[in-house]
Amino acid sequence: MAELDISTKNCIVEKQGKVLVVTLARVEAKNALTPAMLIGMYKAWRLLDSDDELICAVLTGKGDTFCAGMDLKAGPEGGENAEEIQQLMQEVPDLHWQALLRHNQPMKPVILAVEGYALAGGTEILQGT
């Protein structure tokens, strides 16, 4: 698998043949979402729609929890790459809902490989697919 440049800290986006694999990789925080992770997911779903070679995506989480929802300690500022995050969130006001598959869902299938708990935003993802 080749990691793509749209990956962000703790959201790894890889291409495996015709499948886009998106991995929430923040085990120490039960894969709690940060603004950077939401942007990685958002960009992954846009790539899924725009890349004719891709036929579907798989979303999974590392560790024993799929996703514990939004990390309230991370805050909306975004931490690393804060300027890029703030700019993109201004351009796409509902980016968080698109990342969680509530709005503007991809036209191709997204398969969830869920193991462990899915809380708050993690449940939103489950409902979005």
PDB file of C-alpha atoms in Angstrom:
ATOM      1  CA  MET A   1       0.000   0.000   0.000  1.00  0.00           C
ATOM      2  CA  ALA A   2       1.175   3.472  -0.792  1.00  0.00           C
ATOM      3  CA  GLU A   3       0.417   6.305   1.642  1.00  0.00           C
ATOM      4  CA  LEU A   4      -0.999   9.311  -0.180  1.00  0.00           C
ATOM      5  CA  ASP A   5       0.018  12.919   0.344  1.00  0.00           C
ATOM      6  CA  ILE A   6      -3.501  13.807   1.507  1.00  0.00           C
ATOM      7  CA  SER A   7      -2.845  11.894   4.722  1.00  0.00           C
ATOM      8  CA  THR A   8      -2.810  14.047   7.825  1.00  0.00           C
ATOM      9  CA  LYS A   9      -1.467  13.456  11.282  1.00  0.00           C
ATOM     10  CA  ASN A  10      -3.379  10.463  12.638  1.00  0.00           C
ATOM     11  CA  CYS A  11      -5.476   9.952   9.470  1.00  0.00           C
ATOM     12  CA  ILE A  12      -3.604   7.686   7.101  1.00  0.00           C
ATOM     13  CA  VAL A  13      -4.938   7.521   3.538  1.00  0.00           C
ATOM     14  CA  GLU A  14      -3.557   4.725   1.356  1.00  0.00           C
ATOM     15  CA  LYS A  15      -4.331   3.277  -2.030  1.00  0.00           C
ATOM     16  CA  GLN A  16      -4.348  -0.503  -2.333  1.00  0.00           C
ATOM     17  CA  GLY A  17      -5.126  -1.350  -5.931  1.00  0.00           C
ATOM     18  CA  LYS A  18      -8.631  -0.044  -6.579  1.00  0.00           C
ATOM     19  CA  VAL A  19      -9.429   0.466  -2.898  1.00  0.00           C
ATOM     20  CA  LEU A  20      -8.855   3.588  -0.825  1.00  0.00           C
ATOM     21  CA  VAL A  21      -7.997   2.677   2.789  1.00  0.00           C
ATOM     22  CA  VAL A  22      -8.519   5.358   5.428  1.00  0.00           C
ATOM     23  CA  THR A  23      -7.175   4.563   8.903  1.00  0.00           C
ATOM     24  CA  LEU A  24      -7.847   6.562  12.044  1.00  0.00           C
ATOM     25  CA  ALA A  25      -4.513   6.189  13.823  1.00  0.00           C
ATOM     26  CA  ARG A  26      -4.608   7.900  17.183  1.00  0.00           C
ATOM     27  CA  VAL A  27      -4.588   4.883  19.466  1.00  0.00           C
ATOM     28  CA  GLU A  28      -3.425   6.807  22.552  1.00  0.00           C
ATOM     29  CA  ALA A  29      -6.668   8.849  22.406  1.00  0.00           C
ATOM     30  CA  LYS A  30      -9.004   6.034  21.300  1.00  0.00           C
ATOM     31  CA  ASN A  31      -8.936   7.536  17.772  1.00  0.00           C
ATOM     32  CA  ALA A  32     -10.650  10.697  19.022  1.00  0.00           C
ATOM     33  CA  LEU A  33     -10.963  13.062  16.077  1.00  0.00           C
ATOM     34  CA  THR A  34      -8.919  16.218  15.627  1.00  0.00           C
ATOM     35  CA  PRO A  35      -9.546  18.898  12.992  1.00  0.00           C
ATOM     36  CA  ALA A  36      -6.576  17.535  11.012  1.00  0.00           C
ATOM     37  CA  MET A  37      -8.116  14.043  11.005  1.00  0.00           C
ATOM     38  CA  LEU A  38     -11.432  15.442   9.765  1.00  0.00           C
ATOM     39  CA  ILE A  39      -9.604  17.152   6.911  1.00  0.00           C
ATOM     40  CA  GLY A  40      -7.852  13.890   6.003  1.00  0.00           C
ATOM     41  CA  MET A  41     -11.201  12.101   5.889  1.00  0.00           C
ATOM     42  CA  TYR A  42     -12.822  14.915   3.899  1.00  0.00           C
ATOM     43  CA  LYS A  43     -10.013  14.837   1.321  1.00  0.00           C
ATOM     44  CA  ALA A  44     -10.214  11.032   1.131  1.00  0.00           C
ATOM     45  CA  TRP A  45     -13.936  11.109   0.240  1.00  0.00           C
ATOM     46  CA  ARG A  46     -13.352  13.782  -2.411  1.00  0.00           C
ATOM     47  CA  LEU A  47     -10.524  11.666  -3.884  1.00  0.00           C
ATOM     48  CA  LEU A  48     -12.758   8.595  -3.884  1.00  0.00           C
ATOM     49  CA  ASP A  49     -15.250  10.432  -6.089  1.00  0.00           C
ATOM     50  CA  SER A  50     -12.686  12.009  -8.401  1.00  0.00           C
ATOM     51  CA  ASP A  51     -10.350   9.042  -9.025  1.00  0.00           C
ATOM     52  CA  ASP A  52     -11.844   6.785 -11.701  1.00  0.00           C
ATOM     53  CA  GLU A  53      -9.493   3.926 -10.727  1.00  0.00           C
ATOM     54  CA  LEU A  54     -10.973   3.674  -7.232  1.00  0.00           C
ATOM     55  CA  ILE A  55     -14.068   1.511  -6.783  1.00  0.00           C
ATOM     56  CA  CYS A  56     -14.612   1.832  -3.012  1.00  0.00           C
ATOM     57  CA  ALA A  57     -13.088   2.890   0.282  1.00  0.00           C
ATOM     58  CA  VAL A  58     -12.536   1.157   3.604  1.00  0.00           C
ATOM     59  CA  LEU A  59     -12.550   3.199   6.808  1.00  0.00           C
ATOM     60  CA  THR A  60     -11.013   1.607   9.881  1.00  0.00           C
ATOM     61  CA  GLY A  61      -9.371   2.509  13.161  1.00  0.00           C
ATOM     62  CA  LYS A  62      -6.207   1.257  14.818  1.00  0.00           C
ATOM     63  CA  GLY A  63      -6.331  -0.288  18.258  1.00  0.00           C
ATOM     64  CA  ASP A  64      -9.298  -1.453  20.298  1.00  0.00           C
ATOM     65  CA  THR A  65     -11.599   1.527  19.626  1.00  0.00           C
ATOM     66  CA  PHE A  66     -12.916   2.508  16.221  1.00  0.00           C
ATOM     67  CA  CYS A  67     -13.522   6.170  17.134  1.00  0.00           C
ATOM     68  CA  ALA A  68     -14.290   7.922  20.421  1.00  0.00           C
ATOM     69  CA  GLY A  69     -15.716  10.998  18.687  1.00  0.00           C
ATOM     70  CA  MET A  70     -14.280  14.505  18.659  1.00  0.00           C
ATOM     71  CA  ASP A  71     -11.344  15.255  20.930  1.00  0.00           C
ATOM     72  CA  LEU A  72     -12.623  18.284  22.821  1.00  0.00           C
ATOM     73  CA  LYS A  73      -9.108  19.019  24.119  1.00  0.00           C
ATOM     74  CA  ALA A  74      -7.826  19.375  20.536  1.00  0.00           C
ATOM     75  CA  GLY A  75     -10.110  22.352  19.992  1.00  0.00           C
ATOM     76  CA  PRO A  76     -11.347  23.759  16.696  1.00  0.00           C
ATOM     77  CA  GLU A  77      -8.085  25.589  15.982  1.00  0.00           C
ATOM     78  CA  GLY A  78      -6.468  22.469  14.592  1.00  0.00           C
ATOM     79  CA  GLY A  79      -3.087  22.369  16.349  1.00  0.00           C
ATOM     80  CA  GLU A  80      -0.527  21.455  13.690  1.00  0.00           C
ATOM     81  CA  ASN A  81      -1.196  23.013  10.274  1.00  0.00           C
ATOM     82  CA  ALA A  82      -3.721  25.290  11.984  1.00  0.00           C
ATOM     83  CA  GLU A  83      -3.641  27.909   9.221  1.00  0.00           C
ATOM     84  CA  GLU A  84      -4.428  25.381   6.462  1.00  0.00           C
ATOM     85  CA  ILE A  85      -7.128  23.782   8.609  1.00  0.00           C
ATOM     86  CA  GLN A  86      -8.824  27.099   9.392  1.00  0.00           C
ATOM     87  CA  GLN A  87      -8.730  28.163   5.733  1.00  0.00           C
ATOM     88  CA  LEU A  88     -10.258  24.903   4.477  1.00  0.00           C
ATOM     89  CA  MET A  89     -12.917  24.934   7.203  1.00  0.00           C
ATOM     90  CA  GLN A  90     -13.887  28.478   6.131  1.00  0.00           C
ATOM     91  CA  GLU A  91     -14.137  27.376   2.493  1.00  0.00           C
ATOM     92  CA  VAL A  92     -16.187  24.287   3.408  1.00  0.00           C
ATOM     93  CA  PRO A  93     -18.344  25.266   6.419  1.00  0.00           C
ATOM     94  CA  ASP A  94     -19.836  21.774   6.837  1.00  0.00           C
ATOM     95  CA  LEU A  95     -16.489  20.007   6.382  1.00  0.00           C
ATOM     96  CA  HIS A  96     -16.898  18.119   9.661  1.00  0.00           C
ATOM     97  CA  TRP A  97     -20.247  16.678   8.538  1.00  0.00           C
ATOM     98  CA  GLN A  98     -18.805  15.749   5.148  1.00  0.00           C
ATOM     99  CA  ALA A  99     -15.855  14.036   6.849  1.00  0.00           C
ATOM    100  CA  LEU A 100     -18.275  12.068   9.045  1.00  0.00           C
ATOM    101  CA  LEU A 101     -20.286  11.062   5.939  1.00  0.00           C
ATOM    102  CA  ARG A 102     -23.399  12.946   6.997  1.00  0.00           C
ATOM    103  CA  HIS A 103     -23.362  15.464   4.104  1.00  0.00           C
ATOM    104  CA  ASN A 104     -22.071  15.135   0.546  1.00  0.00           C
ATOM    105  CA  GLN A 105     -21.465  11.400   0.741  1.00  0.00           C
ATOM    106  CA  PRO A 106     -19.220   9.812  -1.875  1.00  0.00           C
ATOM    107  CA  MET A 107     -20.948   8.222  -4.848  1.00  0.00           C
ATOM    108  CA  LYS A 108     -18.881   5.045  -4.397  1.00  0.00           C
ATOM    109  CA  PRO A 109     -19.282   2.594  -1.489  1.00  0.00           C
ATOM    110  CA  VAL A 110     -17.522   3.222   1.810  1.00  0.00           C
ATOM    111  CA  ILE A 111     -17.075   0.053   3.855  1.00  0.00           C
ATOM    112  CA  LEU A 112     -16.535   0.412   7.584  1.00  0.00           C
ATOM    113  CA  ALA A 113     -14.164  -2.060   9.216  1.00  0.00           C
ATOM    114  CA  VAL A 114     -15.248  -1.384  12.796  1.00  0.00           C
ATOM    115  CA  GLU A 115     -13.709  -3.134  15.759  1.00  0.00           C
ATOM    116  CA  GLY A 116     -14.380  -1.883  19.263  1.00  0.00           C
ATOM    117  CA  TYR A 117     -16.319   1.133  20.425  1.00  0.00           C
ATOM    118  CA  ALA A 118     -17.825   3.830  18.231  1.00  0.00           C
ATOM    119  CA  LEU A 119     -18.890   6.796  20.346  1.00  0.00           C
ATOM    120  CA  ALA A 120     -20.265  10.262  19.489  1.00  0.00           C
ATOM    121  CA  GLY A 121     -18.651  11.182  16.143  1.00  0.00           C
ATOM    122  CA  GLY A 122     -17.771   7.517  15.668  1.00  0.00           C
ATOM    123  CA  THR A 123     -21.488   6.743  15.770  1.00  0.00           C
ATOM    124  CA  GLU A 124     -22.139   9.583  13.302  1.00  0.00           C
ATOM    125  CA  ILE A 125     -19.842   7.806  10.848  1.00  0.00           C
ATOM    126  CA  LEU A 126     -21.751   4.551  11.309  1.00  0.00           C
ATOM    127  CA  GLN A 127     -25.028   6.310  10.590  1.00  0.00           C
ATOM    128  CA  GLY A 128     -23.606   8.098   7.562  1.00  0.00           C
ATOM    129  CA  THR A 129     -22.829   4.956   5.579  1.00  0.00           C
TER     130      THR A 129
END
